[in-house]
Amino acid sequence: MNKEARHFAKSILYTVTSNILSLAISTIVILVVPKLFGVQEYGYWQLYAFYTSFVGFLHFGWNDGIYLRYGGQDYKQLDKKLFFSQFYMLIIFELLIGIMIILMTLLWITDVERNFIILMSVFSMFILNVRYFLFFVLQATNRIKEFSKLTILDRVLYAVILVIMLVLGVRDYRYLIYAELLARGITLVFTMFSCREIAFAKLKSFTFTFSEMRKNISVGVKLMFATIASLLIMGVVRFFIERSWDIATFGKVSLTISISNLMMVFITTVGIVIYPLLRRAKHEDLADIYQLIRNLLSPFLLGVLIFFNPLRYLLLQWLPNYAESIKYMAIIFPIVVYEGLMSLLVNTFFKTIRAEAKLLHFNVITLALSVILTIISTIVLHNLELSIVSILVLLATRCILSELWITHKLGIDIRIEIVKEALMTIGFVISSLVLNPLDGWLVFTLLYVIYLITKRKSLKHAINEIVHMMKVST
């Protein structure tokens, strides 16, 4: 293979390895913690996880701007003095934000548990945002090997600390938070050494480079708001569920979402490898690359749904206290199809063609729909099942609208494929809810085989293209 092909293959290998490990550890945490902890304790842990999913945006697009502006560049060519100044300006900024949130929490929040969770979320915010500055530098400059190793370190440390605590009989959700913060903090230190030219430059190199900060924020803020809006689409529903029902119900619903999102750990990081390569690709090749990836990705994501019924049976045996929430998985599980397409394909191409404003536009539209549907389902009708259905409908709508725009931009027509995927999703939900697990599995498997038959030509073409590229690279 030539040098570039070998580097790409190694990047994919490291990404797959780190994600398999992350997937395994996440699976253990998701399945073991609710088994050993009480429903209420698990609910508080999920509330912390929910809050921390948003704190990563309190850099206001600073990190995203670096990722977008410097994506595809070589690490050696970066102005280390400039990045050193930006890094420590971000640290100062995050400290100020953290102090403000802590003061407001101490003044206004009286609930002890919620107070503790918010304070811990602030510590998580500081560690995550500082660490992601360096993570984004590694990703943008295609240092995927180092990024993957650090990801593995983070998950392994967390797993080791967690196992020790569980063996010692710890059953307090607070210690789950401490374990995660400790693992993230240690990983931050190692990440700083991985980017030592940036993190440990001479102090005399520091200057307040506000113009560079403004450039990064102005470029990254659109992507940041697009990502916030994306999280809020599901976040609004989860927030109103937590407010309209109790912490136990919130924890149960969050469990089903966490299980359904497990595959996203793998899919999201593959997009990290693809982005720098797409930035270097010729614009006229993007349409072919899009179709190639989609023709392989869509059948794979729909194929994941085949494993739902066996998974549901095992979960019912393992977590009988969550039987009520596991039935909702038939509705939530198909989000892996639309979130997978959105994360690996759509978002990556929006960033490649620098259409973050349009991505924000579609996310805001879907967020507005989310607010309307959530108010109707939780406050007006007080219907938990309808709230959960709205999650799938909203994520599917966002993905379809975004894909129609970007494929039109690239000169591709995928309307038939969108209809096929929608029919497959509807077929999956109905067969899983109405039929017993075995019959539901048989019906959907039959539907999937029919789907593959309709896709045989495009699948064959995509596989042949991959084989051809590998031969050319050797």
Coordinates of C-alpha atoms in Angstrom, one line a residue:
M1 CA 0.0 0.0 0.0
N2 CA 1.1 3.6 -0.5
K3 CA 1.8 5.8 2.6
E4 CA -1.6 7.5 2.6
A5 CA -3.6 4.3 2.3
R6 CA -1.6 2.7 5.1
H7 CA -2.2 5.6 7.3
F8 CA -5.9 5.5 6.6
A9 CA -6.0 1.7 7.3
K10 CA -4.1 2.2 10.6
S11 CA -6.5 5.0 11.6
I12 CA -9.5 2.8 10.9
L13 CA -7.9 -0.1 12.9
Y14 CA -7.1 2.1 15.9
T15 CA -10.6 3.6 15.7
V16 CA -12.3 0.2 15.5
T17 CA -10.2 -1.1 18.4
S18 CA -10.8 1.8 20.7
N19 CA -14.5 1.8 19.9
I20 CA -14.9 -2.0 20.5
L21 CA -13.3 -1.4 23.9
S22 CA -15.5 1.6 24.6
L23 CA -18.5 -0.3 23.4
A24 CA -17.7 -3.2 25.7
I25 CA -17.1 -1.0 28.8
S26 CA -20.2 1.1 28.0
T27 CA -22.3 -2.1 27.7
I28 CA -21.0 -3.3 31.1
V29 CA -21.8 0.0 32.7
I30 CA -25.3 0.2 31.2
L31 CA -26.2 -3.4 32.1
V32 CA -24.4 -3.8 35.5
V33 CA -25.0 -0.5 37.2
P34 CA -28.9 -0.6 37.0
K35 CA -28.7 -4.3 38.1
L36 CA -26.7 -3.4 41.3
F37 CA -28.0 0.0 42.1
G38 CA -31.5 1.0 43.1
V39 CA -33.8 2.5 40.5
Q40 CA -33.7 5.9 42.2
E41 CA -29.9 5.9 42.5
Y42 CA -29.6 4.9 38.8
G43 CA -32.0 7.8 38.0
Y44 CA -29.7 10.3 39.6
W45 CA -26.7 8.9 37.8
Q46 CA -28.6 9.3 34.5
L47 CA -29.5 12.8 35.5
Y48 CA -25.8 13.6 35.9
A49 CA -25.1 12.0 32.5
F50 CA -27.9 14.1 31.0
Y51 CA -26.6 17.4 32.4
T52 CA -23.0 16.6 31.3
S53 CA -24.1 15.9 27.8
F54 CA -24.6 19.7 27.5
V55 CA -21.6 21.2 29.4
G56 CA -19.3 20.5 26.5
F57 CA -20.8 23.5 24.7
L58 CA -19.8 26.1 27.3
H59 CA -16.7 26.9 25.2
F60 CA -19.2 28.6 22.8
G61 CA -17.8 27.1 19.6
W62 CA -14.1 27.7 20.4
N63 CA -13.1 24.1 20.1
D64 CA -15.4 23.5 17.1
G65 CA -13.8 26.5 15.3
I66 CA -10.3 25.0 15.7
Y67 CA -11.6 21.6 14.4
L68 CA -13.2 23.2 11.3
R69 CA -10.4 25.8 10.5
Y70 CA -7.5 23.4 10.9
G71 CA -9.1 20.2 9.7
G72 CA -6.8 18.3 7.3
Q73 CA -3.6 20.2 8.3
D74 CA -0.4 18.6 9.5
Y75 CA 0.3 18.8 13.2
K76 CA 3.9 19.8 12.6
Q77 CA 2.8 22.8 10.6
L78 CA 0.6 24.3 13.4
D79 CA 1.7 27.5 15.1
K80 CA 2.4 26.0 18.5
K81 CA 2.8 29.4 20.2
L82 CA -0.6 30.5 18.9
F83 CA -2.2 27.2 20.1
F84 CA -0.4 27.5 23.5
S85 CA -2.0 30.9 24.0
Q86 CA -5.4 29.7 22.9
F87 CA -5.2 26.7 25.2
Y88 CA -4.6 28.7 28.3
M89 CA -7.0 31.4 27.4
L90 CA -9.6 28.6 27.2
I91 CA -8.6 27.3 30.6
I92 CA -9.1 30.8 32.1
F93 CA -12.4 31.2 30.3
E94 CA -13.7 27.8 31.6
L95 CA -12.7 28.6 35.2
L96 CA -14.7 31.9 35.0
I97 CA -17.7 30.1 33.6
G98 CA -17.4 27.4 36.3
I99 CA -17.2 29.9 39.1
M100 CA -20.3 31.7 37.9
I101 CA -22.4 28.4 37.7
I102 CA -21.2 27.3 41.1
L103 CA -22.3 30.6 42.7
M104 CA -25.7 30.6 41.0
T105 CA -26.2 27.0 42.1
L106 CA -25.4 27.7 45.7
L107 CA -27.7 30.7 45.7
W108 CA -30.7 29.3 43.9
I109 CA -30.8 25.5 44.0
T110 CA -32.1 24.1 47.3
D111 CA -32.5 20.4 46.4
V112 CA -29.5 18.7 47.8
E113 CA -29.2 15.9 45.2
R114 CA -29.7 18.3 42.3
N115 CA -27.3 20.7 43.8
F116 CA -24.6 18.1 44.0
I117 CA -25.2 16.9 40.5
I118 CA -24.9 20.4 39.0
L119 CA -21.6 21.0 41.0
M120 CA -20.1 17.8 39.7
S121 CA -21.3 18.7 36.2
V122 CA -19.3 21.9 36.5
F123 CA -16.1 20.0 37.3
S124 CA -16.8 17.7 34.4
M125 CA -17.3 20.8 32.1
F126 CA -13.9 22.1 32.9
I127 CA -12.1 18.8 32.3
L128 CA -14.0 17.9 29.2
N129 CA -13.7 21.3 27.4
V130 CA -10.0 21.7 28.2
R131 CA -9.4 18.1 27.1
Y132 CA -11.5 18.4 23.9
F133 CA -9.4 21.4 22.8
L134 CA -6.5 19.0 22.5
F135 CA -8.7 16.1 21.3
F136 CA -9.9 18.3 18.4
V137 CA -6.4 19.2 17.5
L138 CA -5.5 15.5 17.3
Q139 CA -8.6 14.8 15.2
A140 CA -8.2 17.8 12.9
T141 CA -4.5 16.9 12.2
N142 CA -5.4 13.2 11.7
R143 CA -3.4 12.0 14.7
I144 CA -6.1 9.3 15.2
K145 CA -3.6 6.8 16.7
E146 CA -2.9 9.1 19.7
F147 CA -6.6 10.1 20.0
S148 CA -7.7 6.4 20.0
K149 CA -5.1 5.5 22.7
L150 CA -6.3 8.3 24.9
T151 CA -9.9 7.2 24.4
I152 CA -9.0 3.7 25.4
L153 CA -7.1 5.0 28.5
D154 CA -10.1 7.0 29.6
R155 CA -12.5 4.0 29.3
V156 CA -10.1 1.5 30.9
L157 CA -9.3 3.7 33.9
Y158 CA -13.1 4.3 34.4
A159 CA -13.8 0.6 34.2
V160 CA -11.0 -0.4 36.6
I161 CA -12.1 2.2 39.2
L162 CA -15.7 1.2 38.8
V163 CA -15.0 -2.5 39.2
I164 CA -13.0 -1.8 42.4
M165 CA -15.8 0.2 43.8
L166 CA -18.5 -2.4 43.0
V167 CA -16.4 -5.2 44.4
L168 CA -16.0 -3.2 47.6
G169 CA -19.8 -2.9 47.8
V170 CA -20.2 0.8 46.9
R171 CA -23.8 1.4 45.8
D172 CA -23.9 5.2 45.9
Y173 CA -24.3 7.0 42.6
R174 CA -22.0 9.8 43.8
Y175 CA -19.0 7.4 43.6
L176 CA -19.9 6.7 40.0
I177 CA -19.5 10.4 39.3
Y178 CA -16.2 10.5 41.2
A179 CA -14.9 7.6 39.2
E180 CA -15.7 9.2 35.9
L181 CA -14.2 12.6 36.9
L182 CA -11.0 10.9 38.1
A183 CA -10.6 8.9 34.8
R184 CA -11.2 12.0 32.8
G185 CA -8.8 14.1 34.8
I186 CA -6.0 11.5 34.5
T187 CA -6.7 11.3 30.7
L188 CA -6.5 15.1 30.5
V189 CA -2.9 15.0 31.9
F190 CA -1.9 12.3 29.4
T191 CA -3.5 14.3 26.5
M192 CA -1.5 17.4 27.5
F193 CA 1.7 15.3 27.3
S194 CA 0.6 14.0 23.9
C195 CA 0.4 17.6 22.7
R196 CA 3.2 18.9 24.9
E197 CA 4.4 21.4 22.3
I198 CA 1.1 23.2 22.8
A199 CA 0.3 22.5 26.5
F200 CA 3.9 23.0 27.9
A201 CA 5.3 25.8 25.8
K202 CA 7.4 28.5 27.5
L203 CA 5.3 30.9 29.5
K204 CA 6.9 33.9 27.6
S205 CA 5.1 32.5 24.5
F206 CA 1.7 33.4 26.0
T207 CA -0.2 36.3 24.6
F208 CA -3.9 37.2 24.7
T209 CA -4.7 36.4 21.1
F210 CA -8.3 37.6 21.1
S211 CA -8.4 37.9 17.3
E212 CA -7.7 34.2 16.9
M213 CA -10.3 33.4 19.6
R214 CA -12.9 35.5 17.7
K215 CA -12.1 33.7 14.5
N216 CA -12.4 30.3 16.1
I217 CA -15.7 31.1 17.9
S218 CA -17.2 32.8 14.9
V219 CA -16.5 29.8 12.7
G220 CA -17.4 27.2 15.4
V221 CA -20.4 28.8 17.0
K222 CA -22.7 27.7 14.2
L223 CA -21.6 24.1 14.5
M224 CA -21.9 24.3 18.3
F225 CA -25.4 25.6 18.2
A226 CA -26.3 23.0 15.6
T227 CA -25.0 20.3 17.9
I228 CA -26.8 21.8 20.9
A229 CA -30.0 21.9 19.0
S230 CA -29.4 18.3 17.9
L231 CA -29.0 17.2 21.6
L232 CA -32.0 19.3 22.7
I233 CA -34.3 17.5 20.2
M234 CA -34.1 14.4 22.4
G235 CA -33.1 16.4 25.5
V236 CA -36.3 18.4 25.6
V237 CA -38.3 15.2 25.7
R238 CA -36.1 13.7 28.5
F239 CA -36.3 17.0 30.5
F240 CA -40.1 17.1 30.4
I241 CA -40.3 13.4 31.3
E242 CA -38.1 14.0 34.3
R243 CA -40.3 17.0 35.3
S244 CA -43.7 15.3 34.5
W245 CA -42.9 11.9 36.1
D246 CA -40.4 10.9 38.8
I247 CA -36.6 10.3 38.8
A248 CA -37.2 6.5 38.6
T249 CA -39.2 6.8 35.4
F250 CA -36.6 9.2 34.0
G251 CA -33.9 6.6 34.8
K252 CA -35.9 3.8 33.1
V253 CA -36.5 5.7 29.9
S254 CA -32.8 6.8 29.9
L255 CA -31.7 3.2 30.2
T256 CA -33.5 2.3 26.9
I257 CA -32.0 5.3 25.2
S258 CA -28.5 4.4 26.4
I259 CA -28.8 0.9 25.2
S260 CA -30.1 2.1 21.8
N261 CA -27.3 4.5 21.5
L262 CA -24.5 2.0 22.2
M263 CA -23.8 1.5 18.5
M264 CA -23.4 5.3 18.1
V265 CA -20.2 5.1 20.1
F266 CA -18.7 3.2 17.3
I267 CA -20.3 5.0 14.4
T268 CA -19.5 8.6 15.6
T269 CA -15.8 8.0 15.9
V270 CA -15.5 6.5 12.4
G271 CA -16.7 9.9 11.2
I272 CA -13.7 11.4 13.0
V273 CA -11.4 9.4 10.7
I274 CA -13.4 10.3 7.5
Y275 CA -13.6 14.1 8.1
P276 CA -9.9 15.0 7.5
L277 CA -9.9 12.8 4.4
L278 CA -13.0 14.4 3.0
R279 CA -11.5 17.9 3.5
R280 CA -8.6 16.8 1.2
A281 CA -10.9 15.2 -1.4
K282 CA -11.9 17.0 -4.6
H283 CA -15.3 18.6 -4.5
E284 CA -16.4 16.7 -7.7
D285 CA -15.7 13.4 -6.0
L286 CA -17.9 14.1 -2.9
A287 CA -21.2 12.8 -4.6
D288 CA -19.6 9.5 -5.4
I289 CA -18.1 9.2 -2.0
Y290 CA -21.4 10.0 -0.3
Q291 CA -23.3 7.3 -2.3
L292 CA -20.5 4.8 -1.7
I293 CA -20.7 5.3 2.1
R294 CA -24.5 5.4 2.2
N295 CA -24.9 2.2 0.2
L296 CA -22.8 0.4 2.8
L297 CA -24.0 2.2 5.9
S298 CA -27.7 2.0 5.5
P299 CA -28.0 -1.8 5.1
F300 CA -25.6 -2.2 8.0
L301 CA -27.7 0.0 10.3
L302 CA -31.0 -1.7 9.4
G303 CA -29.2 -5.0 10.0
V304 CA -28.5 -4.0 13.6
L305 CA -32.3 -4.1 14.2
I306 CA -32.3 -7.8 13.7
F307 CA -30.6 -8.2 17.0
F308 CA -33.3 -6.3 18.9
N309 CA -35.6 -9.2 19.9
P310 CA -32.8 -11.5 21.2
L311 CA -31.4 -8.5 23.1
R312 CA -34.8 -7.7 24.5
Y313 CA -35.2 -11.3 25.8
L314 CA -31.8 -11.2 27.5
L315 CA -32.5 -7.8 29.1
L316 CA -35.8 -8.9 30.5
Q317 CA -34.0 -11.9 32.2
W318 CA -31.2 -9.6 33.4
L319 CA -33.1 -6.5 34.5
P320 CA -36.6 -7.6 35.5
N321 CA -37.2 -4.3 37.4
Y322 CA -36.9 -2.5 34.1
A323 CA -39.4 -4.7 32.2
E324 CA -41.8 -1.7 31.7
S325 CA -39.1 0.4 30.1
I326 CA -37.6 -2.4 28.0
K327 CA -40.9 -2.6 26.0
Y328 CA -40.3 1.0 24.9
M329 CA -37.1 -0.1 23.2
A330 CA -39.1 -1.3 20.2
I331 CA -40.0 2.3 19.6
I332 CA -36.6 3.8 20.5
F333 CA -34.2 1.2 19.0
P334 CA -34.6 2.3 15.4
I335 CA -33.0 5.7 16.2
V336 CA -29.8 3.9 15.6
V337 CA -30.6 4.0 11.8
Y338 CA -31.3 7.7 11.6
E339 CA -28.7 8.8 14.2
G340 CA -26.2 6.6 12.5
L341 CA -26.8 8.2 9.1
M342 CA -26.8 11.6 10.6
S343 CA -23.7 11.2 12.6
L344 CA -21.4 9.4 10.2
L345 CA -22.7 10.6 6.9
V346 CA -24.8 13.8 7.0
N347 CA -22.9 15.8 9.7
T348 CA -19.5 14.9 8.3
F349 CA -20.5 16.1 4.8
F350 CA -22.1 19.3 6.1
K351 CA -18.8 20.1 7.9
T352 CA -16.8 19.1 4.7
I353 CA -18.7 21.6 2.5
R354 CA -18.8 24.1 5.4
A355 CA -22.6 24.3 5.5
E356 CA -22.8 24.5 9.4
A357 CA -25.5 27.3 9.1
K358 CA -27.8 25.0 7.1
L359 CA -27.2 22.1 9.6
L360 CA -28.2 24.5 12.4
H361 CA -31.3 25.5 10.4
F362 CA -32.6 21.9 10.2
N363 CA -31.7 21.2 13.8
V364 CA -33.6 24.3 15.0
I365 CA -36.7 23.4 12.9
T366 CA -36.7 19.9 14.5
L367 CA -36.1 21.4 17.9
A368 CA -39.1 23.6 17.5
L369 CA -41.2 20.5 16.6
S370 CA -39.7 18.7 19.6
V371 CA -40.9 21.4 22.0
I372 CA -44.4 21.4 20.5
L373 CA -44.8 17.6 20.5
T374 CA -43.3 17.3 24.0
I375 CA -45.7 19.9 25.5
I376 CA -48.6 18.1 23.9
S377 CA -47.5 14.6 25.0
T378 CA -46.2 15.3 28.5
I379 CA -48.3 18.3 29.8
V380 CA -51.5 18.2 27.8
L381 CA -52.0 14.5 27.4
H382 CA -49.5 13.2 30.1
N383 CA -48.8 10.2 27.9
L384 CA -45.3 8.6 28.3
E385 CA -45.7 6.3 25.3
L386 CA -46.5 9.2 23.0
S387 CA -43.4 11.1 24.4
I388 CA -41.2 8.2 23.5
V389 CA -42.7 7.8 20.0
S390 CA -42.0 11.5 19.4
I391 CA -38.2 10.8 19.9
L392 CA -38.1 8.5 16.9
V393 CA -40.4 10.7 14.8
L394 CA -38.2 13.8 15.5
L395 CA -34.9 12.2 14.8
A396 CA -36.1 10.6 11.6
T397 CA -37.6 13.9 10.4
R398 CA -34.3 15.7 11.1
C399 CA -32.2 13.1 9.2
I400 CA -34.6 13.0 6.2
L401 CA -34.7 16.8 5.9
S402 CA -31.0 17.2 6.2
E403 CA -30.3 14.4 3.7
L404 CA -32.7 15.8 1.1
W405 CA -30.9 19.1 1.2
I406 CA -27.3 17.8 1.0
T407 CA -28.0 15.2 -1.6
H408 CA -29.7 17.9 -3.7
K409 CA -26.6 20.0 -3.3
L410 CA -24.5 17.0 -4.4
G411 CA -26.8 16.2 -7.3
I412 CA -28.0 12.8 -5.9
D413 CA -31.5 11.5 -5.7
I414 CA -32.1 9.2 -2.7
R415 CA -35.9 9.6 -2.2
I416 CA -36.6 5.9 -2.9
E417 CA -34.0 4.9 -0.4
I418 CA -35.5 7.2 2.2
V419 CA -39.0 5.6 1.6
K420 CA -37.5 2.1 1.9
E421 CA -35.8 2.9 5.2
A422 CA -39.0 4.5 6.6
L423 CA -41.0 1.4 5.6
M424 CA -38.4 -0.9 7.2
T425 CA -38.5 1.2 10.4
I426 CA -42.3 1.1 10.6
G427 CA -42.3 -2.6 9.9
F428 CA -39.8 -3.1 12.7
V429 CA -41.8 -1.1 15.3
I430 CA -45.1 -2.8 14.5
S431 CA -43.7 -6.3 14.4
S432 CA -41.9 -5.8 17.7
L433 CA -44.8 -4.3 19.5
V434 CA -47.6 -6.5 18.2
L435 CA -46.0 -9.9 17.8
N436 CA -44.1 -12.1 20.3
P437 CA -40.3 -11.9 20.2
L438 CA -39.8 -14.9 18.0
D439 CA -42.5 -14.0 15.4
G440 CA -41.4 -10.4 15.5
W441 CA -37.8 -11.4 14.8
L442 CA -38.9 -13.7 11.9
V443 CA -41.1 -11.1 10.3
F444 CA -38.4 -8.3 10.4
T445 CA -35.7 -10.7 9.2
L446 CA -37.9 -11.5 6.2
L447 CA -38.4 -7.8 5.5
Y448 CA -34.7 -7.3 5.8
V449 CA -33.9 -10.0 3.3
I450 CA -36.4 -8.4 0.8
Y451 CA -34.7 -5.1 1.4
L452 CA -31.3 -6.5 0.7
I453 CA -32.6 -8.0 -2.6
T454 CA -33.8 -4.5 -3.7
K455 CA -30.3 -3.2 -2.8
R456 CA -28.2 -5.9 -4.3
K457 CA -27.0 -3.8 -7.3
S458 CA -25.9 -0.8 -5.3
L459 CA -24.4 -3.0 -2.6
K460 CA -22.4 -5.0 -5.2
H461 CA -21.2 -1.8 -6.8
A462 CA -20.1 -0.3 -3.4
I463 CA -18.2 -3.5 -2.5
N464 CA -16.5 -3.6 -5.9
E465 CA -15.5 0.1 -5.5
I466 CA -13.9 -0.7 -2.1
V467 CA -12.0 -3.7 -3.5
H468 CA -10.9 -1.6 -6.5
M469 CA -9.6 1.2 -4.2
M470 CA -7.7 -1.3 -2.1
K471 CA -6.0 -2.8 -5.2
V472 CA -5.1 0.7 -6.5
S473 CA -3.5 1.5 -3.1
T474 CA -1.3 -1.6 -3.1

